[in-house]
Amino acid sequence: MTDDVLTPDQIQSLRDRVADLMPQVRADLESLIRIPSVSAASFDQSQVARSADAVAGLLRAEGLDVEVVVEGGRPAVIGHVEGPDGAPTVTLYAHHDVQPPGDDADWDSAPFEPTEREGRLYGRGAADDKAGVMAHLAALRAHRGTLPVGVTVFVEGEEESGSPSLPAILEKHGDRLAADAIVIADSGNWAIGTPALTTTLRGGIRAVVRVETLDHSVHSGMFGGAVPDAVTALVKLLATLHDDDGNVAVRGLDEGLAAELDYDEARLRAESGLLDGVEPIGTGSILSRLWTKPSITTIGIDATSMEKASNTLAARAAAKLSMRIAPAQDPKKAFELLRAHLEERAPWGARVTVELTEEGSGFAADADGPIYDQARASFRDAWGVDPVDMGVGGSIPFISDFAARFPDAAIIVTGVEDPDTRAHGANESLHLEEFARVCEAEAIFLARLGAQHRG
Ligand code: BES
Ligand code: MN
């Protein structure tokens, strides 16, 4: 490229600088991982405050003007530093809260004690999303003293809990997030060695379905056979949510178009850990099933535990459902379709109520234009290969709120995850070499935006 905005020497010197910075970036990442900042309500929320303070300290050390903001939920960190006069502005997003670690026994090393094994750093939040926080810091450090663009950093503290106070934070502080471009470092890449821009995310809702069949529980020997128990009715109802092929059976839901990449059943089996003999579910391309078609998962059931079981017909039972929806689907409409489906299929006239507990919109990027061109070029600089466009099946509710508020900003969704990251699971980990590429690419992206403007 002869008319590139950066010379090969400029690109190489930024890459070298990031390489020199990585030991300290890694050390700071490890300190963040040691803070168990689980935003789920049953965990110690003072740890989330500690991690917000730690992130704020790291940003202050880079010369940013920093504030920790709390608007009824967990603390978010907002930092700002001006760029050269007239230079573009960029907002950098990540989250400092993490998912619960689950059972310690399922981990090969303690979840909050960062441990390296075979080129990967293990720990809760090692990838999702404390490495996202540190990628932003690495990019800032690479430009210490000579930042080519204005930068605002926004690090949320409750993304893993559905961002309940985000509307209040945006209401009060949203104007400070205005930018020409935003880098959301909370997704991942296509494969080790192949970078990606995430151009679609699914939306999601959570709902609770409750089933009641009796005024009170009764002896299963006296009434079993003539009156239904609520657990069986619930299970029968849940079974109507998928057809025999495993497609979601709720009518009227949207389906989006998935990015065109090859992903076969063997890769799905290997990456998901599907047991031999167990079939994948759904029809259509695997990536459409993962990224753009709806899915419904039963994520919890309240019923008598086996330990407390006796010969009785249960009067009531409930289940929590997580439904993923097409990137452009309206979450409220999706919930109404789910509710109607469940109410209409109440087994044996059981009383069925359905409650919406959380909702978040998906996102489909307009992945073109000069800022996207520079993002793609930065990936190429760092990896030596072109990035692919990919989708993800998960959600980042902040993105649609940001897009609605700043419709002209280019939204670049990137991140450190790879197919073996196991975010949310036991043994979550970060591929350290890929992490360095992510940091390089972000540093180069900021340089490219500044140079594009100057040129
Ligand atoms: N980092 C994930 C989003 C993601 C998922 C990116 C899969 C790439 C692949 C994010 O932290 C997350 O888990 N989001 C939640 C949002 C929910 C709580 C509203 C999700 O998708 O479950
Ligand atoms: Mn995340």
mmCIF file of N, CA, C and O in Angstrom, residues 262-309:
data_model
loop_
_atom_site.group_PDB
_atom_site.id
_atom_site.type_symbol
_atom_site.label_atom_id
_atom_site.label_comp_id
_atom_site.label_asym_id
_atom_site.label_seq_id
_atom_site.Cartn_x
_atom_site.Cartn_y
_atom_site.Cartn_z
ATOM 1 N N ASP A 262 -16.553 -20.658 7.130
ATOM 2 C CA ASP A 262 -16.719 -22.119 7.226
ATOM 3 C C ASP A 262 -16.590 -22.563 8.671
ATOM 4 O O ASP A 262 -15.643 -22.178 9.357
ATOM 5 N N TYR A 263 -17.538 -23.322 9.106
ATOM 6 C CA TYR A 263 -17.497 -23.841 10.475
ATOM 7 C C TYR A 263 -18.236 -25.166 10.439
ATOM 8 O O TYR A 263 -19.454 -25.203 10.248
ATOM 9 N N ASP A 264 -17.510 -26.255 10.574
ATOM 10 C CA ASP A 264 -18.180 -27.548 10.404
ATOM 11 C C ASP A 264 -18.493 -28.214 11.744
ATOM 12 O O ASP A 264 -18.110 -27.737 12.807
ATOM 13 N N GLU A 265 -19.195 -29.336 11.636
ATOM 14 C CA GLU A 265 -19.639 -30.014 12.851
ATOM 15 C C GLU A 265 -18.465 -30.485 13.702
ATOM 16 O O GLU A 265 -18.534 -30.466 14.931
ATOM 17 N N ALA A 266 -17.374 -30.869 13.032
ATOM 18 C CA ALA A 266 -16.217 -31.352 13.803
ATOM 19 C C ALA A 266 -15.681 -30.223 14.700
ATOM 20 O O ALA A 266 -15.348 -30.442 15.877
ATOM 21 N N ARG A 267 -15.642 -28.992 14.148
ATOM 22 C CA ARG A 267 -15.136 -27.876 14.952
ATOM 23 C C ARG A 267 -16.114 -27.545 16.090
ATOM 24 O O ARG A 267 -15.704 -27.279 17.222
ATOM 25 N N LEU A 268 -17.413 -27.591 15.770
ATOM 26 C CA LEU A 268 -18.419 -27.356 16.814
ATOM 27 C C LEU A 268 -18.250 -28.368 17.954
ATOM 28 O O LEU A 268 -18.275 -28.009 19.140
ATOM 29 N N ARG A 269 -18.057 -29.638 17.565
ATOM 30 C CA ARG A 269 -17.903 -30.679 18.588
ATOM 31 C C ARG A 269 -16.676 -30.432 19.446
ATOM 32 O O ARG A 269 -16.720 -30.528 20.678
ATOM 33 N N ALA A 270 -15.568 -30.107 18.780
ATOM 34 C CA ALA A 270 -14.309 -29.929 19.515
ATOM 35 C C ALA A 270 -14.393 -28.711 20.441
ATOM 36 O O ALA A 270 -14.004 -28.775 21.613
ATOM 37 N N GLU A 271 -14.920 -27.596 19.929
ATOM 38 C CA GLU A 271 -14.909 -26.366 20.724
ATOM 39 C C GLU A 271 -15.937 -26.385 21.853
ATOM 40 O O GLU A 271 -15.742 -25.757 22.893
ATOM 41 N N SER A 272 -17.062 -27.080 21.637
ATOM 42 C CA SER A 272 -18.105 -27.046 22.670
ATOM 43 C C SER A 272 -17.976 -28.196 23.657
ATOM 44 O O SER A 272 -18.574 -28.160 24.724
ATOM 45 N N GLY A 273 -17.212 -29.223 23.295
ATOM 46 C CA GLY A 273 -17.118 -30.376 24.179
ATOM 47 C C GLY A 273 -18.325 -31.296 24.089
ATOM 48 O O GLY A 273 -18.639 -32.026 25.041
ATOM 49 N N LEU A 274 -19.011 -31.281 22.949
ATOM 50 C CA LEU A 274 -20.180 -32.152 22.753
ATOM 51 C C LEU A 274 -19.743 -33.613 22.869
ATOM 52 O O LEU A 274 -18.756 -34.026 22.267
ATOM 53 N N LEU A 275 -20.473 -34.384 23.643
ATOM 54 C CA LEU A 275 -20.091 -35.777 23.874
ATOM 55 C C LEU A 275 -20.328 -36.629 22.630
ATOM 56 O O LEU A 275 -21.275 -36.381 21.870
ATOM 57 N N ASP A 276 -19.491 -37.634 22.449
ATOM 58 C CA ASP A 276 -19.668 -38.560 21.323
ATOM 59 C C ASP A 276 -21.076 -39.129 21.354
ATOM 60 O O ASP A 276 -21.563 -39.541 22.412
ATOM 61 N N GLY A 277 -21.717 -39.143 20.193
ATOM 62 C CA GLY A 277 -23.057 -39.727 20.112
ATOM 63 C C GLY A 277 -24.159 -38.712 20.356
ATOM 64 O O GLY A 277 -25.308 -38.957 20.010
ATOM 65 N N VAL A 278 -23.837 -37.567 20.962
ATOM 66 C CA VAL A 278 -24.860 -36.532 21.159
ATOM 67 C C VAL A 278 -24.891 -35.662 19.904
ATOM 68 O O VAL A 278 -23.842 -35.226 19.426
ATOM 69 N N GLU A 279 -26.093 -35.440 19.372
ATOM 70 C CA GLU A 279 -26.231 -34.699 18.115
ATOM 71 C C GLU A 279 -26.332 -33.199 18.376
ATOM 72 O O GLU A 279 -26.959 -32.780 19.349
ATOM 73 N N PRO A 280 -25.779 -32.386 17.475
ATOM 74 C CA PRO A 280 -26.057 -30.949 17.534
ATOM 75 C C PRO A 280 -27.560 -30.730 17.316
ATOM 76 O O PRO A 280 -28.222 -31.604 16.737
ATOM 77 N N ILE A 281 -28.079 -29.595 17.743
ATOM 78 C CA ILE A 281 -29.497 -29.312 17.519
ATOM 79 C C ILE A 281 -29.679 -28.179 16.516
ATOM 80 O O ILE A 281 -28.764 -27.396 16.274
ATOM 81 N N GLY A 282 -30.879 -28.103 15.958
ATOM 82 C CA GLY A 282 -31.230 -27.034 15.025
ATOM 83 C C GLY A 282 -30.891 -27.404 13.595
ATOM 84 O O GLY A 282 -30.230 -28.410 13.329
ATOM 85 N N THR A 283 -31.396 -26.590 12.660
ATOM 86 C CA THR A 283 -31.115 -26.793 11.244
ATOM 87 C C THR A 283 -30.599 -25.481 10.656
ATOM 88 O O THR A 283 -30.656 -24.438 11.296
ATOM 89 N N GLY A 284 -30.113 -25.549 9.429
ATOM 90 C CA GLY A 284 -29.473 -24.376 8.823
ATOM 91 C C GLY A 284 -27.999 -24.396 9.161
ATOM 92 O O GLY A 284 -27.536 -25.238 9.941
ATOM 93 N N SER A 285 -27.231 -23.448 8.590
ATOM 94 C CA SER A 285 -25.787 -23.468 8.826
ATOM 95 C C SER A 285 -25.511 -23.366 10.323
ATOM 96 O O SER A 285 -26.279 -22.740 11.069
ATOM 97 N N ILE A 286 -24.431 -23.981 10.742
ATOM 98 C CA ILE A 286 -24.127 -23.965 12.179
ATOM 99 C C ILE A 286 -23.944 -22.529 12.664
ATOM 100 O O ILE A 286 -24.427 -22.160 13.738
ATOM 101 N N LEU A 287 -23.273 -21.704 11.850
ATOM 102 C CA LEU A 287 -23.047 -20.322 12.314
ATOM 103 C C LEU A 287 -24.349 -19.533 12.415
ATOM 104 O O LEU A 287 -24.480 -18.677 13.287
ATOM 105 N N SER A 288 -25.322 -19.829 11.559
ATOM 106 C CA SER A 288 -26.601 -19.123 11.712
ATOM 107 C C SER A 288 -27.266 -19.556 13.019
ATOM 108 O O SER A 288 -27.890 -18.751 13.705
ATOM 109 N N ARG A 289 -27.084 -20.834 13.385
ATOM 110 C CA ARG A 289 -27.675 -21.283 14.648
ATOM 111 C C ARG A 289 -26.987 -20.618 15.844
ATOM 112 O O ARG A 289 -27.610 -20.344 16.864
ATOM 113 N N LEU A 290 -25.689 -20.383 15.710
ATOM 114 C CA LEU A 290 -24.947 -19.800 16.834
ATOM 115 C C LEU A 290 -25.080 -18.280 16.912
ATOM 116 O O LEU A 290 -24.992 -17.705 17.994
ATOM 117 N N TRP A 291 -25.239 -17.635 15.765
ATOM 118 C CA TRP A 291 -25.087 -16.178 15.735
ATOM 119 C C TRP A 291 -26.361 -15.398 15.429
ATOM 120 O O TRP A 291 -26.484 -14.250 15.867
ATOM 121 N N THR A 292 -27.257 -15.963 14.624
ATOM 122 C CA THR A 292 -28.352 -15.102 14.143
ATOM 123 C C THR A 292 -29.739 -15.711 14.316
ATOM 124 O O THR A 292 -30.728 -15.013 14.129
ATOM 125 N N LYS A 293 -29.838 -17.005 14.629
ATOM 126 C CA LYS A 293 -31.161 -17.573 14.889
ATOM 127 C C LYS A 293 -31.412 -17.570 16.396
ATOM 128 O O LYS A 293 -30.467 -17.508 17.184
ATOM 129 N N PRO A 294 -32.667 -17.642 16.799
ATOM 130 C CA PRO A 294 -32.935 -17.654 18.235
ATOM 131 C C PRO A 294 -32.511 -18.969 18.889
ATOM 132 O O PRO A 294 -32.421 -20.004 18.233
ATOM 133 N N SER A 295 -32.235 -18.905 20.171
ATOM 134 C CA SER A 295 -32.018 -20.118 20.952
ATOM 135 C C SER A 295 -32.711 -19.941 22.292
ATOM 136 O O SER A 295 -32.918 -18.809 22.740
ATOM 137 N N ILE A 296 -33.096 -21.050 22.889
ATOM 138 C CA ILE A 296 -33.693 -20.994 24.230
ATOM 139 C C ILE A 296 -33.006 -22.030 25.104
ATOM 140 O O ILE A 296 -32.869 -23.190 24.711
ATOM 141 N N THR A 297 -32.555 -21.590 26.265
ATOM 142 C CA THR A 297 -31.863 -22.480 27.197
ATOM 143 C C THR A 297 -32.556 -22.399 28.550
ATOM 144 O O THR A 297 -32.846 -21.306 29.028
ATOM 145 N N THR A 298 -32.809 -23.534 29.160
ATOM 146 C CA THR A 298 -33.308 -23.551 30.532
ATOM 147 C C THR A 298 -32.098 -23.429 31.431
ATOM 148 O O THR A 298 -31.245 -24.328 31.457
ATOM 149 N N ILE A 299 -31.956 -22.300 32.133
ATOM 150 C CA ILE A 299 -30.732 -22.097 32.915
ATOM 151 C C ILE A 299 -30.936 -22.362 34.404
ATOM 152 O O ILE A 299 -29.967 -22.371 35.158
ATOM 153 N N GLY A 300 -32.163 -22.612 34.825
ATOM 154 C CA GLY A 300 -32.375 -22.967 36.230
ATOM 155 C C GLY A 300 -33.786 -23.482 36.423
ATOM 156 O O GLY A 300 -34.697 -23.081 35.692
ATOM 157 N N ILE A 301 -33.945 -24.405 37.367
ATOM 158 C CA ILE A 301 -35.288 -24.920 37.685
ATOM 159 C C ILE A 301 -35.471 -24.927 39.193
ATOM 160 O O ILE A 301 -34.577 -25.359 39.927
ATOM 161 N N ASP A 302 -36.591 -24.424 39.661
ATOM 162 C CA ASP A 302 -36.955 -24.566 41.066
ATOM 163 C C ASP A 302 -37.977 -25.691 41.163
ATOM 164 O O ASP A 302 -39.104 -25.574 40.675
ATOM 165 N N ALA A 303 -37.545 -26.750 41.775
ATOM 166 C CA ALA A 303 -38.421 -27.892 42.020
ATOM 167 C C ALA A 303 -37.839 -28.570 43.253
ATOM 168 O O ALA A 303 -36.716 -28.268 43.653
ATOM 169 N N THR A 304 -38.583 -29.462 43.846
ATOM 170 C CA THR A 304 -38.061 -30.142 45.029
ATOM 171 C C THR A 304 -36.761 -30.851 44.667
ATOM 172 O O THR A 304 -36.685 -31.525 43.646
ATOM 173 N N SER A 305 -35.722 -30.664 45.490
ATOM 174 C CA SER A 305 -34.455 -31.346 45.199
ATOM 175 C C SER A 305 -34.605 -32.841 45.500
ATOM 176 O O SER A 305 -35.481 -33.250 46.269
ATOM 177 N N MET A 306 -33.742 -33.628 44.906
ATOM 178 C CA MET A 306 -33.824 -35.081 45.137
ATOM 179 C C MET A 306 -33.612 -35.406 46.604
ATOM 180 O O MET A 306 -34.220 -36.322 47.153
ATOM 181 N N GLU A 307 -32.759 -34.619 47.239
ATOM 182 C CA GLU A 307 -32.476 -34.861 48.648
ATOM 183 C C GLU A 307 -33.742 -34.712 49.499
ATOM 184 O O GLU A 307 -33.947 -35.452 50.460
ATOM 185 N N LYS A 308 -34.580 -33.743 49.117
ATOM 186 C CA LYS A 308 -35.785 -33.488 49.923
ATOM 187 C C LYS A 308 -37.009 -34.188 49.358
ATOM 188 O O LYS A 308 -38.138 -33.948 49.817
ATOM 189 N N ALA A 309 -36.820 -35.029 48.347
ATOM 190 C CA ALA A 309 -37.975 -35.616 47.668
ATOM 191 C C ALA A 309 -38.757 -36.557 48.586
ATOM 192 O O ALA A 309 -38.180 -37.302 49.367
#
